[in-house]
PDB file of C-alpha atoms and ligand atoms in Angstrom:
ATOM      1  CA  MET A   1     -20.942  -4.155  -4.805  1.00 71.00           C
ATOM      2  CA  GLU A   2     -20.233  -0.911  -2.517  1.00 80.00           C
ATOM      3  CA  ARG A   3     -15.974  -0.295  -2.131  1.00 87.00           C
ATOM      4  CA  THR A   4     -14.118  -0.413   0.524  1.00 91.00           C
ATOM      5  CA  VAL A   5     -11.872   2.077   3.350  1.00 95.00           C
ATOM      6  CA  LYS A   6     -11.070   0.138   6.072  1.00 97.00           C
ATOM      7  CA  ILE A   7      -8.969   1.781   9.122  1.00 97.00           C
ATOM      8  CA  MET A   8      -7.662  -1.249  10.190  1.00 96.00           C
ATOM      9  CA  ASP A   9      -7.414  -1.749  14.138  1.00 92.00           C
ATOM     10  CA  HIS A  10      -6.028  -4.594  14.439  1.00 96.00           C
ATOM     11  CA  PRO A  11      -4.024  -4.433  18.230  1.00 98.00           C
ATOM     12  CA  LEU A  12      -0.770  -5.229  16.091  1.00 98.00           C
ATOM     13  CA  ILE A  13      -0.189  -3.054  13.466  1.00 98.00           C
ATOM     14  CA  GLN A  14      -1.966  -0.370  16.068  1.00 98.00           C
ATOM     15  CA  HIS A  15       1.340  -1.418  18.530  1.00 98.00           C
ATOM     16  CA  LYS A  16       3.758  -1.328  15.402  1.00 98.00           C
ATOM     17  CA  LEU A  17       2.554   1.808  14.314  1.00 98.00           C
ATOM     18  CA  SER A  18       3.055   3.347  17.691  1.00 98.00           C
ATOM     19  CA  ILE A  19       6.857   2.904  17.718  1.00 98.00           C
ATOM     20  CA  LEU A  20       7.175   4.233  14.266  1.00 98.00           C
ATOM     21  CA  ARG A  21       5.453   6.728  14.164  1.00 98.00           C
ATOM     22  CA  ASP A  22       8.139   7.788  17.950  1.00 98.00           C
ATOM     23  CA  VAL A  23      10.553  10.266  16.232  1.00 98.00           C
ATOM     24  CA  ASN A  24      13.573   8.063  18.260  1.00 97.00           C
ATOM     25  CA  THR A  25      13.338   5.054  16.130  1.00 98.00           C
ATOM     26  CA  PRO A  26      16.375   4.737  13.950  1.00 97.00           C
ATOM     27  CA  THR A  27      15.692   3.601  10.846  1.00 97.00           C
ATOM     28  CA  LYS A  28      16.912  -0.316  10.762  1.00 97.00           C
ATOM     29  CA  ASP A  29      13.483  -0.684  12.818  1.00 98.00           C
ATOM     30  CA  PHE A  30      11.715   2.175  10.830  1.00 98.00           C
ATOM     31  CA  ARG A  31      12.229  -0.190   7.708  1.00 97.00           C
ATOM     32  CA  GLU A  32      11.314  -3.364   9.436  1.00 97.00           C
ATOM     33  CA  LEU A  33       8.262  -2.781  11.336  1.00 98.00           C
ATOM     34  CA  VAL A  34       6.499  -0.375   7.827  1.00 98.00           C
ATOM     35  CA  ASN A  35       7.215  -4.067   6.041  1.00 97.00           C
ATOM     36  CA  GLU A  36       5.822  -5.906   9.107  1.00 97.00           C
ATOM     37  CA  ILE A  37       3.006  -3.500   8.729  1.00 98.00           C
ATOM     38  CA  SER A  38       1.929  -4.222   4.988  1.00 98.00           C
ATOM     39  CA  MET A  39       1.964  -8.050   5.325  1.00 98.00           C
ATOM     40  CA  LEU A  40      -0.510  -7.496   7.772  1.00 98.00           C
ATOM     41  CA  MET A  41      -1.675  -5.374   6.558  1.00 98.00           C
ATOM     42  CA  ILE A  42      -1.812  -7.546   3.087  1.00 97.00           C
ATOM     43  CA  TYR A  43      -2.836 -10.296   4.563  1.00 97.00           C
ATOM     44  CA  ASP A  44      -5.865  -8.388   5.577  1.00 96.00           C
ATOM     45  CA  ALA A  45      -6.529  -6.941   1.798  1.00 96.00           C
ATOM     46  CA  THR A  46      -6.210 -10.561   0.054  1.00 95.00           C
ATOM     47  CA  ARG A  47      -9.086 -11.887   2.514  1.00 94.00           C
ATOM     48  CA  ASP A  48     -11.563 -11.660  -0.896  1.00 92.00           C
ATOM     49  CA  LEU A  49      -9.629 -13.701  -2.458  1.00 92.00           C
ATOM     50  CA  PRO A  50     -11.470 -16.558  -4.494  1.00 91.00           C
ATOM     51  CA  LEU A  51     -10.908 -19.813  -3.133  1.00 94.00           C
ATOM     52  CA  THR A  52     -10.888 -23.649  -4.940  1.00 95.00           C
ATOM     53  CA  GLN A  53     -11.694 -26.436  -3.726  1.00 96.00           C
ATOM     54  CA  ILE A  54      -9.187 -29.778  -4.763  1.00 97.00           C
ATOM     55  CA  ASP A  55      -8.439 -33.948  -3.155  1.00 98.00           C
ATOM     56  CA  VAL A  56      -4.768 -33.737  -1.246  1.00 98.00           C
ATOM     57  CA  GLU A  57      -4.132 -37.260   0.217  1.00 98.00           C
ATOM     58  CA  THR A  58      -2.615 -37.341   3.703  1.00 98.00           C
ATOM     59  CA  PRO A  59      -0.371 -39.699   5.324  1.00 98.00           C
ATOM     60  CA  CYS A  60      -4.705 -41.112   6.069  1.00 98.00           C
ATOM     61  CA  GLY A  61      -6.932 -40.781   3.536  1.00 98.00           C
ATOM     62  CA  THR A  62      -8.228 -37.606   1.524  1.00 98.00           C
ATOM     63  CA  ALA A  63      -8.591 -34.107   2.835  1.00 98.00           C
ATOM     64  CA  HIS A  64     -11.199 -32.287   0.481  1.00 97.00           C
ATOM     65  CA  CYS A  65      -8.841 -28.506   0.258  1.00 97.00           C
ATOM     66  CA  LYS A  66      -9.128 -25.387  -0.878  1.00 96.00           C
ATOM     67  CA  ILE A  67      -6.485 -23.266  -3.071  1.00 93.00           C
ATOM     68  CA  ILE A  68      -6.345 -19.487  -4.022  1.00 90.00           C
ATOM     69  CA  ALA A  69      -8.329 -20.046  -7.440  1.00 88.00           C
ATOM     70  CA  GLY A  70      -5.380 -18.723  -9.837  1.00 79.00           C
ATOM     71  CA  ARG A  71      -5.780 -15.131  -9.087  1.00 77.00           C
ATOM     72  CA  LYS A  72      -3.062 -13.053 -10.187  1.00 92.00           C
ATOM     73  CA  LEU A  73      -1.519 -10.253  -7.897  1.00 96.00           C
ATOM     74  CA  ALA A  74       0.721  -7.635  -8.835  1.00 98.00           C
ATOM     75  CA  PHE A  75       1.924  -4.948  -6.147  1.00 98.00           C
ATOM     76  CA  VAL A  76       2.640  -1.754  -7.371  1.00 98.00           C
ATOM     77  CA  PRO A  77       4.880   1.116  -4.626  1.00 98.00           C
ATOM     78  CA  ILE A  78       4.940   4.277  -5.665  1.00 98.00           C
ATOM     79  CA  LEU A  79       8.268   5.084  -5.662  1.00 96.00           C
ATOM     80  CA  ARG A  80      10.494   5.623  -2.901  1.00 95.00           C
ATOM     81  CA  ALA A  81       9.006   5.135   0.103  1.00 97.00           C
ATOM     82  CA  GLY A  82       6.140   3.071  -1.436  1.00 98.00           C
ATOM     83  CA  LEU A  83       8.644   0.509  -1.946  1.00 98.00           C
ATOM     84  CA  GLY A  84       9.241   0.454   1.576  1.00 97.00           C
ATOM     85  CA  MET A  85       6.085  -2.068   1.835  1.00 98.00           C
ATOM     86  CA  VAL A  86       6.495  -4.556  -0.895  1.00 98.00           C
ATOM     87  CA  ASP A  87       8.628  -7.083   0.491  1.00 97.00           C
ATOM     88  CA  GLY A  88       6.590  -7.762   3.246  1.00 95.00           C
ATOM     89  CA  GLY A  89       3.691  -8.511   0.591  1.00 95.00           C
ATOM     90  CA  LEU A  90       6.214 -10.866  -0.781  1.00 96.00           C
ATOM     91  CA  LYS A  91       6.319 -12.892   2.099  1.00 96.00           C
ATOM     92  CA  LEU A  92       2.574 -13.820   1.126  1.00 95.00           C
ATOM     93  CA  VAL A  93       2.312 -13.803  -2.254  1.00 94.00           C
ATOM     94  CA  PRO A  94       6.033 -14.686  -4.096  1.00 94.00           C
ATOM     95  CA  SER A  95       4.411 -15.175  -7.207  1.00 93.00           C
ATOM     96  CA  ALA A  96       3.260 -11.229  -7.633  1.00 96.00           C
ATOM     97  CA  ARG A  97       4.682  -9.659 -10.093  1.00 97.00           C
ATOM     98  CA  VAL A  98       6.240  -6.092  -9.075  1.00 98.00           C
ATOM     99  CA  GLY A  99       5.692  -2.514 -11.409  1.00 98.00           C
ATOM    100  CA  HIS A 100       6.092   0.783 -10.090  1.00 98.00           C
ATOM    101  CA  ILE A 101       5.379   3.671 -10.302  1.00 98.00           C
ATOM    102  CA  GLY A 102       8.255   6.488  -9.885  1.00 97.00           C
ATOM    103  CA  LEU A 103       6.512  10.291  -8.450  1.00 93.00           C
ATOM    104  CA  TYR A 104       8.297  13.327  -6.293  1.00 89.00           C
ATOM    105  CA  ARG A 105       6.205  15.884  -4.517  1.00 88.00           C
ATOM    106  CA  ASP A 106       6.981  19.445  -5.571  1.00 90.00           C
ATOM    107  CA  GLU A 107       7.868  21.353  -2.467  1.00 86.00           C
ATOM    108  CA  LYS A 108       6.050  24.400  -3.735  1.00 89.00           C
ATOM    109  CA  THR A 109       3.033  23.164  -5.409  1.00 93.00           C
ATOM    110  CA  LEU A 110       2.540  19.761  -3.445  1.00 91.00           C
ATOM    111  CA  LYS A 111       1.530  18.380  -7.262  1.00 92.00           C
ATOM    112  CA  PRO A 112       2.641  14.903  -7.860  1.00 93.00           C
ATOM    113  CA  VAL A 113       5.835  14.900 -10.471  1.00 94.00           C
ATOM    114  CA  GLU A 114       6.311  11.376 -12.517  1.00 93.00           C
ATOM    115  CA  TYR A 115       9.791  10.050 -12.890  1.00 95.00           C
ATOM    116  CA  TYR A 116       9.245   6.951 -14.351  1.00 96.00           C
ATOM    117  CA  CYS A 117       6.431   4.047 -14.953  1.00 96.00           C
ATOM    118  CA  LYS A 118       7.445   0.223 -15.385  1.00 97.00           C
ATOM    119  CA  LEU A 119       4.164  -2.269 -14.943  1.00 97.00           C
ATOM    120  CA  PRO A 120       4.059  -5.927 -15.906  1.00 96.00           C
ATOM    121  CA  LYS A 121       3.332  -6.628 -19.107  1.00 95.00           C
ATOM    122  CA  ASP A 122       0.214  -8.590 -18.184  1.00 95.00           C
ATOM    123  CA  ILE A 123      -1.543  -6.558 -16.000  1.00 96.00           C
ATOM    124  CA  GLY A 124      -4.776  -6.563 -17.397  1.00 95.00           C
ATOM    125  CA  GLU A 125      -4.717 -10.008 -15.741  1.00 93.00           C
ATOM    126  CA  ARG A 126      -4.144  -8.980 -12.290  1.00 95.00           C
ATOM    127  CA  ASP A 127      -5.446  -7.477  -9.633  1.00 96.00           C
ATOM    128  CA  VAL A 128      -3.156  -4.763  -8.479  1.00 98.00           C
ATOM    129  CA  PHE A 129      -1.995  -3.162  -5.092  1.00 98.00           C
ATOM    130  CA  VAL A 130      -0.424   0.356  -4.474  1.00 98.00           C
ATOM    131  CA  THR A 131       1.478   1.159  -1.872  1.00 98.00           C
ATOM    132  CA  ASP A 132       2.598   3.893  -0.233  1.00 98.00           C
ATOM    133  CA  PRO A 133       2.693   4.830   3.700  1.00 98.00           C
ATOM    134  CA  MET A 134       1.510   8.080   3.269  1.00 98.00           C
ATOM    135  CA  LEU A 135      -1.819   9.373   1.615  1.00 98.00           C
ATOM    136  CA  ALA A 136      -2.032  13.490   2.265  1.00 97.00           C
ATOM    137  CA  THR A 137      -3.403  15.418   0.023  1.00 96.00           C
ATOM    138  CA  GLY A 138      -4.009  12.575  -2.493  1.00 97.00           C
ATOM    139  CA  GLY A 139      -2.184  14.263  -5.441  1.00 96.00           C
ATOM    140  CA  SER A 140       0.380  11.044  -5.555  1.00 96.00           C
ATOM    141  CA  ALA A 141      -2.412   7.960  -5.216  1.00 97.00           C
ATOM    142  CA  ILE A 142      -4.742   9.720  -7.735  1.00 97.00           C
ATOM    143  CA  ASP A 143      -1.532  10.487  -9.657  1.00 96.00           C
ATOM    144  CA  ALA A 144      -0.192   6.686  -9.719  1.00 97.00           C
ATOM    145  CA  ILE A 145      -3.942   5.000  -9.657  1.00 98.00           C
ATOM    146  CA  THR A 146      -5.297   7.042 -12.743  1.00 97.00           C
ATOM    147  CA  GLN A 147      -2.138   5.889 -15.058  1.00 96.00           C
ATOM    148  CA  ILE A 148      -2.157   2.017 -13.737  1.00 97.00           C
ATOM    149  CA  LYS A 149      -6.275   1.948 -14.179  1.00 97.00           C
ATOM    150  CA  LEU A 150      -4.295   2.872 -18.404  1.00 96.00           C
ATOM    151  CA  ARG A 151      -3.164  -0.512 -18.436  1.00 96.00           C
ATOM    152  CA  SER A 152      -6.597  -1.608 -17.613  1.00 97.00           C
ATOM    153  CA  PRO A 153      -5.873  -3.677 -14.938  1.00 97.00           C
ATOM    154  CA  ARG A 154      -9.173  -6.648 -13.003  1.00 95.00           C
ATOM    155  CA  SER A 155      -9.035  -4.716 -10.211  1.00 96.00           C
ATOM    156  CA  ILE A 156      -6.666  -1.730  -8.031  1.00 97.00           C
ATOM    157  CA  LYS A 157      -6.684  -1.282  -4.312  1.00 98.00           C
ATOM    158  CA  PHE A 158      -4.394   1.507  -1.907  1.00 98.00           C
ATOM    159  CA  LEU A 159      -3.173   0.216   1.676  1.00 98.00           C
ATOM    160  CA  CYS A 160      -0.718   2.746   2.965  1.00 98.00           C
ATOM    161  CA  LEU A 161       0.132   3.391   6.724  1.00 98.00           C
ATOM    162  CA  ILE A 162      -1.216   7.027   7.117  1.00 98.00           C
ATOM    163  CA  ALA A 163      -4.018   9.763   6.258  1.00 98.00           C
ATOM    164  CA  ALA A 164      -5.048  12.397   6.227  1.00 98.00           C
ATOM    165  CA  PRO A 165      -8.941  13.247   5.778  1.00 98.00           C
ATOM    166  CA  GLU A 166      -8.108  15.698   3.445  1.00 97.00           C
ATOM    167  CA  GLY A 167      -6.229  13.381   1.428  1.00 97.00           C
ATOM    168  CA  LEU A 168      -8.743   9.720   1.917  1.00 98.00           C
ATOM    169  CA  GLU A 169     -11.714  12.711   0.473  1.00 97.00           C
ATOM    170  CA  ALA A 170     -10.133  13.557  -2.335  1.00 97.00           C
ATOM    171  CA  LEU A 171      -9.316   9.660  -3.454  1.00 98.00           C
ATOM    172  CA  LYS A 172     -11.881   8.481  -2.386  1.00 97.00           C
ATOM    173  CA  ALA A 173     -13.775  11.182  -4.597  1.00 97.00           C
ATOM    174  CA  ALA A 174     -11.423  10.256  -8.111  1.00 97.00           C
ATOM    175  CA  HIS A 175     -11.324   6.399  -8.037  1.00 97.00           C
ATOM    176  CA  PRO A 176     -14.721   5.284  -6.473  1.00 97.00           C
ATOM    177  CA  ASP A 177     -13.753   1.616  -7.844  1.00 96.00           C
ATOM    178  CA  VAL A 178     -10.619   1.584  -5.300  1.00 97.00           C
ATOM    179  CA  ASP A 179     -10.761  -0.297  -2.363  1.00 97.00           C
ATOM    180  CA  ILE A 180      -8.501   1.800   0.439  1.00 98.00           C
ATOM    181  CA  TYR A 181      -6.657   0.508   3.403  1.00 98.00           C
ATOM    182  CA  CYS A 182      -4.628   2.783   5.361  1.00 98.00           C
ATOM    183  CA  ALA A 183      -3.531   1.296   9.205  1.00 98.00           C
ATOM    184  CA  ALA A 184      -4.395   4.913  10.919  1.00 98.00           C
ATOM    185  CA  LEU A 185      -6.484   7.868   9.508  1.00 98.00           C
ATOM    186  CA  ASP A 186      -4.669  11.125  11.495  1.00 98.00           C
ATOM    187  CA  ASP A 187      -5.947  14.787  12.379  1.00 97.00           C
ATOM    188  CA  HIS A 188      -5.131  17.308   9.455  1.00 97.00           C
ATOM    189  CA  LEU A 189      -2.349  18.197   6.957  1.00 97.00           C
ATOM    190  CA  ASN A 190       0.185  21.151   8.335  1.00 97.00           C
ATOM    191  CA  GLU A 191       2.041  24.149   5.927  1.00 94.00           C
ATOM    192  CA  ASN A 192       3.934  21.771   4.080  1.00 93.00           C
ATOM    193  CA  GLY A 193       1.326  19.562   3.092  1.00 95.00           C
ATOM    194  CA  TYR A 194       2.374  17.510   5.752  1.00 97.00           C
ATOM    195  CA  ILE A 195      -0.001  15.050   7.845  1.00 98.00           C
ATOM    196  CA  VAL A 196      -0.241  16.168  11.511  1.00 98.00           C
ATOM    197  CA  PRO A 197       0.988  14.018  13.959  1.00 98.00           C
ATOM    198  CA  GLY A 198       1.654  11.385  11.047  1.00 98.00           C
ATOM    199  CA  LEU A 199       5.686   9.923  11.356  1.00 98.00           C
ATOM    200  CA  GLY A 200       7.614  12.863   9.472  1.00 98.00           C
ATOM    201  CA  ASP A 201       8.663  12.513   5.645  1.00 97.00           C
ATOM    202  CA  ALA A 202       8.362   8.507   5.116  1.00 97.00           C
ATOM    203  CA  GLY A 203      11.059   7.839   2.068  1.00 96.00           C
ATOM    204  CA  ASP A 204      13.941   9.765   4.381  1.00 97.00           C
ATOM    205  CA  ARG A 205      12.863   8.101   7.352  1.00 98.00           C
ATOM    206  CA  ILE A 206      12.731   4.557   5.490  1.00 97.00           C
ATOM    207  CA  PHE A 207      16.245   5.171   3.451  1.00 96.00           C
ATOM    208  CA  GLY A 208      17.800   6.949   6.035  1.00 95.00           C
ATOM    209  CA  THR A 209      18.206  10.104   3.530  1.00 95.00           C
ATOM    210  CA  LYS A 210      18.003  13.103   6.063  1.00 83.00           C
TER     211      LYS A 210
HETATM  212  C1  PRP B 301       5.752  11.459   0.318  1.00 61.47           C
HETATM  213  C2  PRP B 301       4.674   9.983  -0.192  1.00 61.47           C
HETATM  214  C3  PRP B 301       3.936   9.918  -0.839  1.00 61.47           C
HETATM  215  C4  PRP B 301       3.435  11.357  -1.195  1.00 61.47           C
HETATM  216  C5  PRP B 301       2.013  11.748   0.114  1.00 61.47           C
HETATM  217  O1  PRP B 301       6.321  10.821  -1.151  1.00 61.47           O
HETATM  218  O2  PRP B 301       5.683   8.548  -0.008  1.00 61.47           O
HETATM  219  O3  PRP B 301       4.068   9.163  -2.072  1.00 61.47           O
HETATM  220  O4  PRP B 301       4.743  12.030  -0.405  1.00 61.47           O
HETATM  221  O5  PRP B 301       1.862  12.720  -0.607  1.00 61.47           O
HETATM  222  P1  PRP B 301       0.003  13.667  -1.687  1.00 61.47           P
HETATM  223  O6  PRP B 301      -0.331  12.420  -0.982  1.00 61.47           O
HETATM  224  O7  PRP B 301       0.508  14.986  -0.476  1.00 61.47           O
HETATM  225  O8  PRP B 301       0.411  13.434  -3.059  1.00 61.47           O
HETATM  226  P2  PRP B 301       7.513  11.921  -1.891  1.00 61.47           P
HETATM  227  O9  PRP B 301       7.151  13.141  -2.656  1.00 61.47           O
HETATM  228  O10 PRP B 301       7.930  12.241  -0.549  1.00 61.47           O
HETATM  229  O11 PRP B 301       8.686  11.201  -2.459  1.00 61.47           O
HETATM  230  P3  PRP B 301       9.311  10.164  -1.992  1.00 61.47           P
HETATM  231  O12 PRP B 301       8.427   8.901  -1.436  1.00 61.47           O
HETATM  232  O13 PRP B 301      10.793  10.256  -2.944  1.00 61.47           O
HETATM  233  O14 PRP B 301      10.625  11.204  -0.502  1.00 61.47           O
HETATM  234  N1  URA B 302       4.423  12.678   2.810  1.00 61.47           N
HETATM  235  C1  URA B 302       5.630  12.091   4.327  1.00 61.47           C
HETATM  236  O1  URA B 302       6.697  11.642   3.787  1.00 61.47           O
HETATM  237  N2  URA B 302       5.039  12.663   4.919  1.00 61.47           N
HETATM  238  C2  URA B 302       3.650  13.736   4.889  1.00 61.47           C
HETATM  239  O2  URA B 302       3.717  13.646   6.470  1.00 61.47           O
HETATM  240  C3  URA B 302       3.168  13.977   3.821  1.00 61.47           C
HETATM  241  C4  URA B 302       4.142  12.944   2.450  1.00 61.47           C
END
């Protein structure tokens, strides 16, 4: 099966993303919007979950219904900023497990530096959704997914809000088996490795650290 690379052009996602980008959007609104957009993205990224048939007794008869076929999910945010996307996913799939991968980009080399990794023990039985709002050079996403693959999950999908063409190409080449979902594909990276026009530093804007 061909892997998915999807730019999510749903009007609700695009509307909310435009507010998110605005330099004047305050931290509280920014955090809520990241949550809402993530929920909409995860709604779509889970559309291939397999269903199974059950019969349900209603007050008026038997309904032949469908439920999700015992699929186990895990969300793995890339710290810090990926954390902002987890609540949206847990609202839709409350029984999902959550792993964490801590990476930061070295400001000079732009290479990811890993400082934490804690994944669910049974990740081998789970479909994993890796979250990070920004796919810039792609280094952080590539590294995080390499770490997760060492534990052989059933599948991996990567979700970001904004991707740069450089990062998208790098991630596609490094992990050809990973489905990729983005709310927008932007123009380029600047000399500091920031996405243009982007939204600035996602972690600082979610957590109000600048
Ligand atoms: C940001 C972002 C990604 C990474 C993207 O994190 O959340 O993890 O940069 O850049 P890349 O694609 O070039 O690797 P940052 O390093 O700023 O850490 P933070 O979330 O802790 O602020
Ligand atoms: N990390 C961010 O938070 N923003 C960017 O534009 C690039 C990397």
